[in-house]
mmCIF file of C-alpha atoms and ligand atoms in Angstrom:
data_model
loop_
_atom_site.group_PDB
_atom_site.id
_atom_site.type_symbol
_atom_site.label_atom_id
_atom_site.label_comp_id
_atom_site.label_asym_id
_atom_site.label_seq_id
_atom_site.Cartn_x
_atom_site.Cartn_y
_atom_site.Cartn_z
ATOM 1 C CA UNK A 99 16.857 8.050 -12.421
ATOM 2 C CA UNK A 100 15.708 8.285 -8.829
ATOM 3 C CA UNK A 101 15.745 4.589 -7.878
ATOM 4 C CA UNK A 102 18.666 3.286 -9.912
ATOM 5 C CA UNK A 103 19.537 -0.287 -8.903
ATOM 6 C CA UNK A 104 17.103 -0.356 -5.978
ATOM 7 C CA UNK A 105 15.094 -3.503 -5.294
ATOM 8 C CA UNK A 106 11.424 -2.694 -4.669
ATOM 9 C CA UNK A 107 8.630 -5.004 -3.534
ATOM 10 C CA UNK A 108 5.108 -3.715 -4.270
ATOM 11 C CA UNK A 109 2.099 -5.628 -2.936
ATOM 12 C CA UNK A 110 -1.237 -5.500 -4.734
ATOM 13 C CA UNK A 111 0.679 -4.434 -7.838
ATOM 14 C CA UNK A 112 -1.503 -6.058 -10.504
ATOM 15 C CA UNK A 113 -3.998 -3.194 -10.531
ATOM 16 C CA UNK A 114 -4.663 0.446 -9.680
ATOM 17 C CA UNK A 115 -2.122 2.327 -7.588
ATOM 18 C CA UNK A 116 0.167 -0.669 -7.054
ATOM 19 C CA UNK A 117 0.471 -1.162 -10.815
ATOM 20 C CA UNK A 118 1.212 2.541 -11.347
ATOM 21 C CA UNK A 119 3.784 2.477 -8.536
ATOM 22 C CA UNK A 120 5.496 -0.641 -9.972
ATOM 23 C CA UNK A 121 5.607 0.936 -13.438
ATOM 24 C CA UNK A 122 6.961 4.293 -12.237
ATOM 25 C CA UNK A 123 9.566 2.688 -9.961
ATOM 26 C CA UNK A 124 10.774 0.496 -12.855
ATOM 27 C CA UNK A 125 10.955 3.549 -15.130
ATOM 28 C CA UNK A 126 13.119 5.180 -12.437
ATOM 29 C CA UNK A 127 15.600 2.293 -12.509
ATOM 30 C CA UNK A 128 14.327 0.002 -9.752
ATOM 31 C CA UNK A 129 14.096 -3.767 -10.132
ATOM 32 C CA UNK A 130 10.502 -4.363 -9.143
ATOM 33 C CA UNK A 131 8.736 -7.340 -7.603
ATOM 34 C CA UNK A 132 5.157 -7.107 -8.806
ATOM 35 C CA UNK A 133 3.283 -9.048 -6.149
ATOM 36 C CA UNK A 134 -0.434 -9.758 -6.053
ATOM 37 C CA UNK A 135 -3.091 -12.371 -5.423
ATOM 38 C CA UNK A 136 -3.706 -12.262 -9.151
ATOM 39 C CA UNK A 137 -0.630 -13.760 -10.826
ATOM 40 C CA UNK A 138 -2.008 -13.470 -14.353
ATOM 41 C CA UNK A 139 -2.528 -9.707 -14.076
ATOM 42 C CA UNK A 140 0.790 -9.303 -12.242
ATOM 43 C CA UNK A 141 2.465 -11.071 -15.170
ATOM 44 C CA UNK A 142 0.908 -8.579 -17.585
ATOM 45 C CA UNK A 143 2.299 -5.684 -15.530
ATOM 46 C CA UNK A 144 5.743 -7.333 -15.699
ATOM 47 C CA UNK A 145 5.425 -7.752 -19.488
ATOM 48 C CA UNK A 146 4.587 -4.059 -19.827
ATOM 49 C CA UNK A 147 7.584 -3.038 -17.716
ATOM 50 C CA UNK A 148 9.911 -5.336 -19.678
ATOM 51 C CA UNK A 149 8.612 -4.013 -22.997
ATOM 52 C CA UNK A 150 9.793 -0.559 -21.896
ATOM 53 C CA UNK A 151 13.248 -1.899 -20.963
ATOM 54 C CA UNK A 152 12.619 -2.243 -17.221
ATOM 55 C CA UNK A 153 13.313 -5.146 -14.894
ATOM 56 C CA UNK A 154 10.490 -6.836 -12.979
ATOM 57 C CA UNK A 155 9.268 -10.221 -11.805
ATOM 58 C CA UNK A 156 5.827 -11.352 -10.675
ATOM 59 C CA UNK A 157 5.372 -13.213 -7.405
ATOM 60 C CA UNK A 158 1.953 -14.329 -6.265
ATOM 61 C CA UNK A 159 1.309 -13.673 -2.573
ATOM 62 C CA UNK A 160 -1.657 -13.127 -0.301
ATOM 63 C CA UNK A 161 -0.397 -10.562 2.211
ATOM 64 C CA UNK A 162 -2.812 -11.975 4.785
ATOM 65 C CA UNK A 163 -0.983 -15.334 4.771
ATOM 66 C CA UNK A 164 2.301 -15.550 6.688
ATOM 67 C CA UNK A 165 3.798 -18.308 4.484
ATOM 68 C CA UNK A 166 3.099 -16.226 1.373
ATOM 69 C CA UNK A 167 4.835 -13.201 2.872
ATOM 70 C CA UNK A 168 7.830 -15.349 3.872
ATOM 71 C CA UNK A 169 8.061 -16.735 0.331
ATOM 72 C CA UNK A 170 7.601 -13.290 -1.243
ATOM 73 C CA UNK A 171 10.552 -11.730 0.571
ATOM 74 C CA UNK A 172 12.736 -14.874 0.464
ATOM 75 C CA UNK A 173 12.165 -15.202 -3.309
ATOM 76 C CA UNK A 174 12.969 -11.524 -3.794
ATOM 77 C CA UNK A 175 16.259 -11.929 -1.936
ATOM 78 C CA UNK A 176 17.189 -15.090 -3.861
ATOM 79 C CA UNK A 177 16.463 -13.386 -7.158
ATOM 80 C CA UNK A 178 17.787 -9.857 -6.556
ATOM 81 C CA UNK A 179 20.001 -10.207 -3.459
ATOM 82 C CA UNK A 180 18.171 -7.829 -1.126
ATOM 83 C CA UNK A 181 15.183 -5.521 -0.601
ATOM 84 C CA UNK A 182 15.587 -1.731 -0.511
ATOM 85 C CA UNK A 183 11.981 -0.524 -0.782
ATOM 86 C CA UNK A 184 8.780 -2.111 0.505
ATOM 87 C CA UNK A 185 5.445 -0.704 -0.664
ATOM 88 C CA UNK A 186 2.447 -2.036 1.265
ATOM 89 C CA UNK A 187 -0.318 -1.263 -1.190
ATOM 90 C CA UNK A 188 -2.624 -4.315 -1.217
ATOM 91 C CA UNK A 189 -5.967 -3.430 0.308
ATOM 92 C CA UNK A 190 -9.688 -4.118 0.157
ATOM 93 C CA UNK A 191 -12.882 -2.194 0.919
ATOM 94 C CA UNK A 192 -15.534 -3.199 3.446
ATOM 95 C CA UNK A 193 -18.868 -2.709 1.675
ATOM 96 C CA UNK A 194 -19.366 0.452 3.773
ATOM 97 C CA UNK A 195 -20.667 -1.704 6.629
ATOM 98 C CA UNK A 196 -21.291 0.432 9.761
ATOM 99 C CA UNK A 197 -20.444 -0.758 13.282
ATOM 100 C CA UNK A 198 -23.999 -1.868 14.080
ATOM 101 C CA UNK A 199 -24.050 -4.322 11.168
ATOM 102 C CA UNK A 200 -20.450 -5.524 11.472
ATOM 103 C CA UNK A 201 -19.710 -9.246 11.381
ATOM 104 C CA UNK A 202 -16.604 -10.769 12.923
ATOM 105 C CA UNK A 203 -15.819 -12.327 9.539
ATOM 106 C CA UNK A 204 -15.832 -8.991 7.679
ATOM 107 C CA UNK A 205 -13.868 -7.213 10.402
ATOM 108 C CA UNK A 206 -11.223 -9.969 10.472
ATOM 109 C CA UNK A 207 -10.966 -10.153 6.667
ATOM 110 C CA UNK A 208 -10.467 -6.410 6.214
ATOM 111 C CA UNK A 209 -7.929 -6.192 9.040
ATOM 112 C CA UNK A 210 -6.092 -9.303 7.787
ATOM 113 C CA UNK A 211 -5.404 -7.689 4.412
ATOM 114 C CA UNK A 212 -5.231 -3.956 5.236
ATOM 115 C CA UNK A 213 -3.419 -4.026 8.595
ATOM 116 C CA UNK A 214 -1.966 -7.442 9.407
ATOM 117 C CA UNK A 215 -0.620 -7.732 5.847
ATOM 118 C CA UNK A 216 1.603 -4.634 6.169
ATOM 119 C CA UNK A 217 2.714 -5.788 9.651
ATOM 120 C CA UNK A 218 3.738 -9.186 8.201
ATOM 121 C CA UNK A 219 5.733 -7.735 5.299
ATOM 122 C CA UNK A 220 7.370 -5.137 7.557
ATOM 123 C CA UNK A 221 8.252 -7.798 10.153
ATOM 124 C CA UNK A 222 9.834 -9.973 7.494
ATOM 125 C CA UNK A 223 11.740 -7.151 5.773
ATOM 126 C CA UNK A 224 13.072 -5.243 8.813
ATOM 127 C CA UNK A 225 15.962 -7.661 9.524
ATOM 128 C CA UNK A 226 17.209 -7.097 5.957
ATOM 129 C CA UNK A 227 16.973 -3.321 6.392
ATOM 130 C CA UNK A 228 18.567 -3.444 9.864
ATOM 131 C CA UNK A 229 21.530 -5.441 8.655
ATOM 132 C CA UNK A 230 22.425 -2.855 6.034
ATOM 133 C CA UNK A 231 21.179 0.120 8.056
ATOM 134 C CA UNK A 232 19.033 1.276 5.142
ATOM 135 C CA UNK A 233 15.529 0.731 3.844
ATOM 136 C CA UNK A 234 12.318 2.517 3.000
ATOM 137 C CA UNK A 235 8.735 1.494 3.704
ATOM 138 C CA UNK A 236 5.755 3.186 2.034
ATOM 139 C CA UNK A 237 2.315 2.201 3.288
ATOM 140 C CA UNK A 238 -0.789 3.056 1.301
ATOM 141 C CA UNK A 239 -3.247 4.157 3.971
ATOM 142 C CA UNK A 240 -6.278 6.269 3.007
ATOM 143 C CA UNK A 241 -8.159 9.451 3.806
ATOM 144 C CA UNK A 242 -10.173 6.859 5.720
ATOM 145 C CA UNK A 243 -7.092 6.350 7.890
ATOM 146 C CA UNK A 244 -7.240 9.949 9.081
ATOM 147 C CA UNK A 245 -10.963 10.778 9.023
ATOM 148 C CA UNK A 246 -14.084 9.060 10.273
ATOM 149 C CA UNK A 247 -16.544 8.347 7.491
ATOM 150 C CA UNK A 248 -14.856 7.697 4.150
ATOM 151 C CA UNK A 249 -15.804 3.995 4.331
ATOM 152 C CA UNK A 250 -17.290 1.486 6.762
ATOM 153 C CA UNK A 251 -16.115 0.826 10.311
ATOM 154 C CA UNK A 252 -13.641 -1.963 9.476
ATOM 155 C CA UNK A 253 -11.893 -0.153 6.610
ATOM 156 C CA UNK A 254 -11.720 3.079 8.621
ATOM 157 C CA UNK A 255 -10.277 1.367 11.699
ATOM 158 C CA UNK A 256 -7.902 -0.783 9.622
ATOM 159 C CA UNK A 257 -6.437 2.257 7.862
ATOM 160 C CA UNK A 258 -6.181 4.255 11.098
ATOM 161 C CA UNK A 259 -4.152 1.278 12.354
ATOM 162 C CA UNK A 260 -1.878 1.554 9.296
ATOM 163 C CA UNK A 261 -1.257 5.221 10.149
ATOM 164 C CA UNK A 262 -0.361 4.181 13.712
ATOM 165 C CA UNK A 263 1.880 1.361 12.503
ATOM 166 C CA UNK A 264 3.622 3.852 10.215
ATOM 167 C CA UNK A 265 4.366 6.219 13.089
ATOM 168 C CA UNK A 266 5.530 3.439 15.371
ATOM 169 C CA UNK A 267 7.890 1.827 12.849
ATOM 170 C CA UNK A 268 9.091 5.207 11.593
ATOM 171 C CA UNK A 269 10.129 6.375 15.039
ATOM 172 C CA UNK A 270 11.409 3.146 16.510
ATOM 173 C CA UNK A 271 13.715 2.253 13.592
ATOM 174 C CA UNK A 272 14.779 5.785 12.637
ATOM 175 C CA UNK A 273 18.237 5.536 14.188
ATOM 176 C CA UNK A 274 18.832 2.323 12.233
ATOM 177 C CA UNK A 275 18.613 4.126 8.883
ATOM 178 C CA UNK A 276 15.079 2.985 8.109
ATOM 179 C CA UNK A 277 12.211 5.275 7.095
ATOM 180 C CA UNK A 278 8.504 4.389 7.146
ATOM 181 C CA UNK A 279 5.846 6.733 5.766
ATOM 182 C CA UNK A 280 2.295 6.450 4.511
ATOM 183 C CA UNK A 281 0.152 8.028 1.821
ATOM 184 C CA UNK A 282 -3.482 8.899 2.484
ATOM 185 C CA UNK A 283 -5.114 9.010 -0.960
ATOM 186 C CA UNK A 284 -8.529 10.543 -1.429
ATOM 187 C CA UNK A 285 -10.806 9.053 -4.086
ATOM 188 C CA UNK A 286 -8.764 7.489 -6.883
ATOM 189 C CA UNK A 287 -9.981 5.792 -10.057
ATOM 190 C CA UNK A 288 -8.929 2.149 -9.662
ATOM 191 C CA UNK A 289 -10.551 -1.288 -9.608
ATOM 192 C CA UNK A 290 -11.147 -1.272 -5.841
ATOM 193 C CA UNK A 291 -14.888 -0.910 -6.517
ATOM 194 C CA UNK A 292 -14.782 -4.571 -7.600
ATOM 195 C CA UNK A 293 -14.316 -5.490 -3.923
ATOM 196 C CA UNK A 294 -17.700 -3.908 -3.163
ATOM 197 C CA UNK A 295 -19.990 -6.922 -3.355
ATOM 198 C CA UNK A 296 -22.960 -6.153 -1.098
ATOM 199 C CA UNK A 297 -22.951 -2.479 -0.194
ATOM 200 C CA UNK A 298 -24.637 -1.512 3.074
ATOM 201 C CA UNK A 299 -27.146 1.246 2.148
ATOM 202 C CA UNK A 300 -26.995 3.063 5.499
ATOM 203 C CA UNK A 301 -23.211 2.954 5.735
ATOM 204 C CA UNK A 302 -22.820 3.948 2.089
ATOM 205 C CA UNK A 303 -25.152 6.927 2.516
ATOM 206 C CA UNK A 304 -23.288 8.073 5.643
ATOM 207 C CA UNK A 305 -19.931 7.679 3.876
ATOM 208 C CA UNK A 306 -21.086 9.578 0.784
ATOM 209 C CA UNK A 307 -22.175 12.686 2.733
ATOM 210 C CA UNK A 308 -18.838 14.406 2.103
ATOM 211 C CA UNK A 309 -18.423 13.465 -1.558
ATOM 212 C CA UNK A 310 -20.013 16.733 -2.674
ATOM 213 C CA UNK A 311 -17.007 18.688 -1.418
ATOM 214 C CA UNK A 312 -14.462 16.404 -3.096
ATOM 215 C CA UNK A 313 -12.664 18.606 -5.657
ATOM 216 C CA UNK A 314 -11.939 15.657 -7.930
ATOM 217 C CA UNK A 315 -10.912 12.057 -8.497
ATOM 218 C CA UNK A 316 -7.269 11.109 -8.716
ATOM 219 C CA UNK A 317 -5.490 8.760 -11.090
ATOM 220 C CA UNK A 318 -3.241 5.923 -9.856
ATOM 221 C CA UNK A 319 -0.291 7.820 -11.363
ATOM 222 C CA UNK A 320 -0.967 10.748 -8.992
ATOM 223 C CA UNK A 321 -0.349 8.452 -6.033
ATOM 224 C CA UNK A 322 2.624 6.748 -7.712
ATOM 225 C CA UNK A 323 4.406 10.120 -7.889
ATOM 226 C CA UNK A 324 4.012 10.548 -4.119
ATOM 227 C CA UNK A 325 5.229 6.984 -3.537
ATOM 228 C CA UNK A 326 8.304 7.701 -5.693
ATOM 229 C CA UNK A 327 9.064 10.778 -3.612
ATOM 230 C CA UNK A 328 8.737 8.815 -0.364
ATOM 231 C CA UNK A 329 10.797 5.887 -1.692
ATOM 232 C CA UNK A 330 13.625 8.070 -2.997
ATOM 233 C CA UNK A 331 16.331 10.019 -1.196
ATOM 234 C CA UNK A 332 14.459 13.225 -2.035
ATOM 235 C CA UNK A 333 12.387 12.566 1.097
ATOM 236 C CA UNK A 334 15.390 11.635 3.266
ATOM 237 C CA UNK A 335 14.241 13.799 6.207
ATOM 238 C CA UNK A 336 10.607 12.621 6.097
ATOM 239 C CA UNK A 337 9.827 9.751 8.443
ATOM 240 C CA UNK A 338 6.917 8.373 10.447
ATOM 241 C CA UNK A 339 4.303 10.551 8.824
ATOM 242 C CA UNK A 340 1.375 10.365 6.413
ATOM 243 C CA UNK A 341 1.127 12.494 3.281
ATOM 244 C CA UNK A 342 -2.387 13.263 2.118
ATOM 245 C CA UNK A 343 -2.957 13.204 -1.654
ATOM 246 C CA UNK A 344 -6.595 14.056 -2.279
ATOM 247 C CA UNK A 345 -6.855 17.278 -4.335
ATOM 248 C CA UNK A 346 -7.692 19.087 -1.100
ATOM 249 C CA UNK A 347 -10.762 17.024 -0.170
ATOM 250 C CA UNK A 348 -9.869 16.693 3.515
ATOM 251 C CA UNK A 349 -8.740 20.326 3.797
ATOM 252 C CA UNK A 350 -12.336 21.528 4.069
HETATM 253 P P1 NAD B 232 -7.295 -2.124 -6.807
HETATM 254 O O1 NAD B 232 -8.399 -3.036 -6.408
HETATM 255 O O2 NAD B 232 -7.299 -1.514 -8.163
HETATM 256 O O3 NAD B 232 -5.903 -2.849 -6.570
HETATM 257 C C1 NAD B 232 -5.651 -3.590 -5.399
HETATM 258 C C2 NAD B 232 -4.831 -4.814 -5.742
HETATM 259 O O4 NAD B 232 -4.569 -5.497 -4.507
HETATM 260 C C3 NAD B 232 -5.553 -5.817 -6.661
HETATM 261 O O5 NAD B 232 -4.717 -6.177 -7.735
HETATM 262 C C4 NAD B 232 -5.831 -7.013 -5.752
HETATM 263 O O6 NAD B 232 -5.764 -8.258 -6.426
HETATM 264 C C5 NAD B 232 -4.728 -6.881 -4.729
HETATM 265 N N1 NAD B 232 -5.041 -7.545 -3.476
HETATM 266 C C6 NAD B 232 -6.210 -7.541 -2.793
HETATM 267 N N2 NAD B 232 -6.123 -8.290 -1.695
HETATM 268 C C7 NAD B 232 -4.868 -8.785 -1.669
HETATM 269 C C8 NAD B 232 -4.175 -9.648 -0.791
HETATM 270 N N3 NAD B 232 -4.774 -10.183 0.282
HETATM 271 N N4 NAD B 232 -2.882 -9.937 -1.062
HETATM 272 C C9 NAD B 232 -2.276 -9.436 -2.151
HETATM 273 N N5 NAD B 232 -2.893 -8.638 -3.040
HETATM 274 C C10 NAD B 232 -4.167 -8.323 -2.787
HETATM 275 O O7 NAD B 232 -7.332 -0.988 -5.678
HETATM 276 P P2 NAD B 232 -6.511 0.359 -5.389
HETATM 277 O O8 NAD B 232 -7.536 1.419 -5.222
HETATM 278 O O9 NAD B 232 -5.388 0.565 -6.331
HETATM 279 O O10 NAD B 232 -5.976 0.020 -3.930
HETATM 280 C C11 NAD B 232 -4.633 0.145 -3.526
HETATM 281 C C12 NAD B 232 -4.592 0.674 -2.099
HETATM 282 O O11 NAD B 232 -5.082 2.006 -2.071
HETATM 283 C C13 NAD B 232 -5.453 -0.097 -1.097
HETATM 284 O O12 NAD B 232 -4.723 -0.283 0.091
HETATM 285 C C14 NAD B 232 -6.633 0.825 -0.870
HETATM 286 O O13 NAD B 232 -7.224 0.638 0.389
HETATM 287 C C15 NAD B 232 -5.968 2.160 -0.979
HETATM 288 N N6 NAD B 232 -6.862 3.301 -1.260
HETATM 289 C C16 NAD B 232 -7.652 3.338 -2.377
HETATM 290 C C17 NAD B 232 -8.420 4.465 -2.634
HETATM 291 C C18 NAD B 232 -9.256 4.598 -3.877
HETATM 292 O O14 NAD B 232 -10.075 5.533 -3.964
HETATM 293 N N7 NAD B 232 -9.116 3.740 -4.867
HETATM 294 C C19 NAD B 232 -8.400 5.540 -1.739
HETATM 295 C C20 NAD B 232 -7.610 5.460 -0.603
HETATM 296 C C21 NAD B 232 -6.832 4.344 -0.388
#
């Protein structure tokens, strides 16, 4: 087992990629904190893990709220003693709103979850990692974090910021035994479409231009396998970078 005895915190783990990551990490021997806004669904993920002999707990937390992040990591430490792996997966879409139609409220909301959330969890977890000179961070960015029109302006900018945060943390804490990498998934079949409430027709049309060259949709499990690689010692020399997992979509 690749994560035997490791303590892993996964945000947004009640659904989609976060759920698949929590399940795979537990199957690989990690004790997993399944964290999400949605405690009921998180509890179901925990039940599934336990039914297969794994160890997991559910903790409700909104990554955009500092007190929630404090409680998430503090509760993890009181229950399991430490944190070894932090997966920043929680994220929301932006209704494909282009810059000309952007509202401050939408911009702030998307950044609060997609960018400030990972900063908050990283800030809270780094002292634990620094004390033991070990720790791994995996951020779920997006093809939209590397390219210009996979989503609206806020999502695109927020995920580019995650890629930058990944590089910064990866380099600056490298000599302290800490690694920080990101995954840039292409289009993956999850429930993220449920966060699309009032799609902007212009922005959507501009974002869809490249869909015709997308070789295929991914499954959450495809991304979980990359997260496992980045969380395990198999990637010990990989730090501060972003791995694209998109069937080749962005290679065109
Ligand atoms: P999903 O909607 O299936 O799952 C996201 C989970 O995050 C949900 O359970 C939701 O309740 C939770 N969540 C949302 N806001 C939260 C908050 N503020 N605090 C805590 N939890 C919160 O979506 P998914 O596609 O699995 O998304 C996971 C990550 O992958 C996101 O960061 C997303 O931007 C990224 N991503 C998705 C795709 C895709 O095609 N699905 C592509 C690239 C990147």
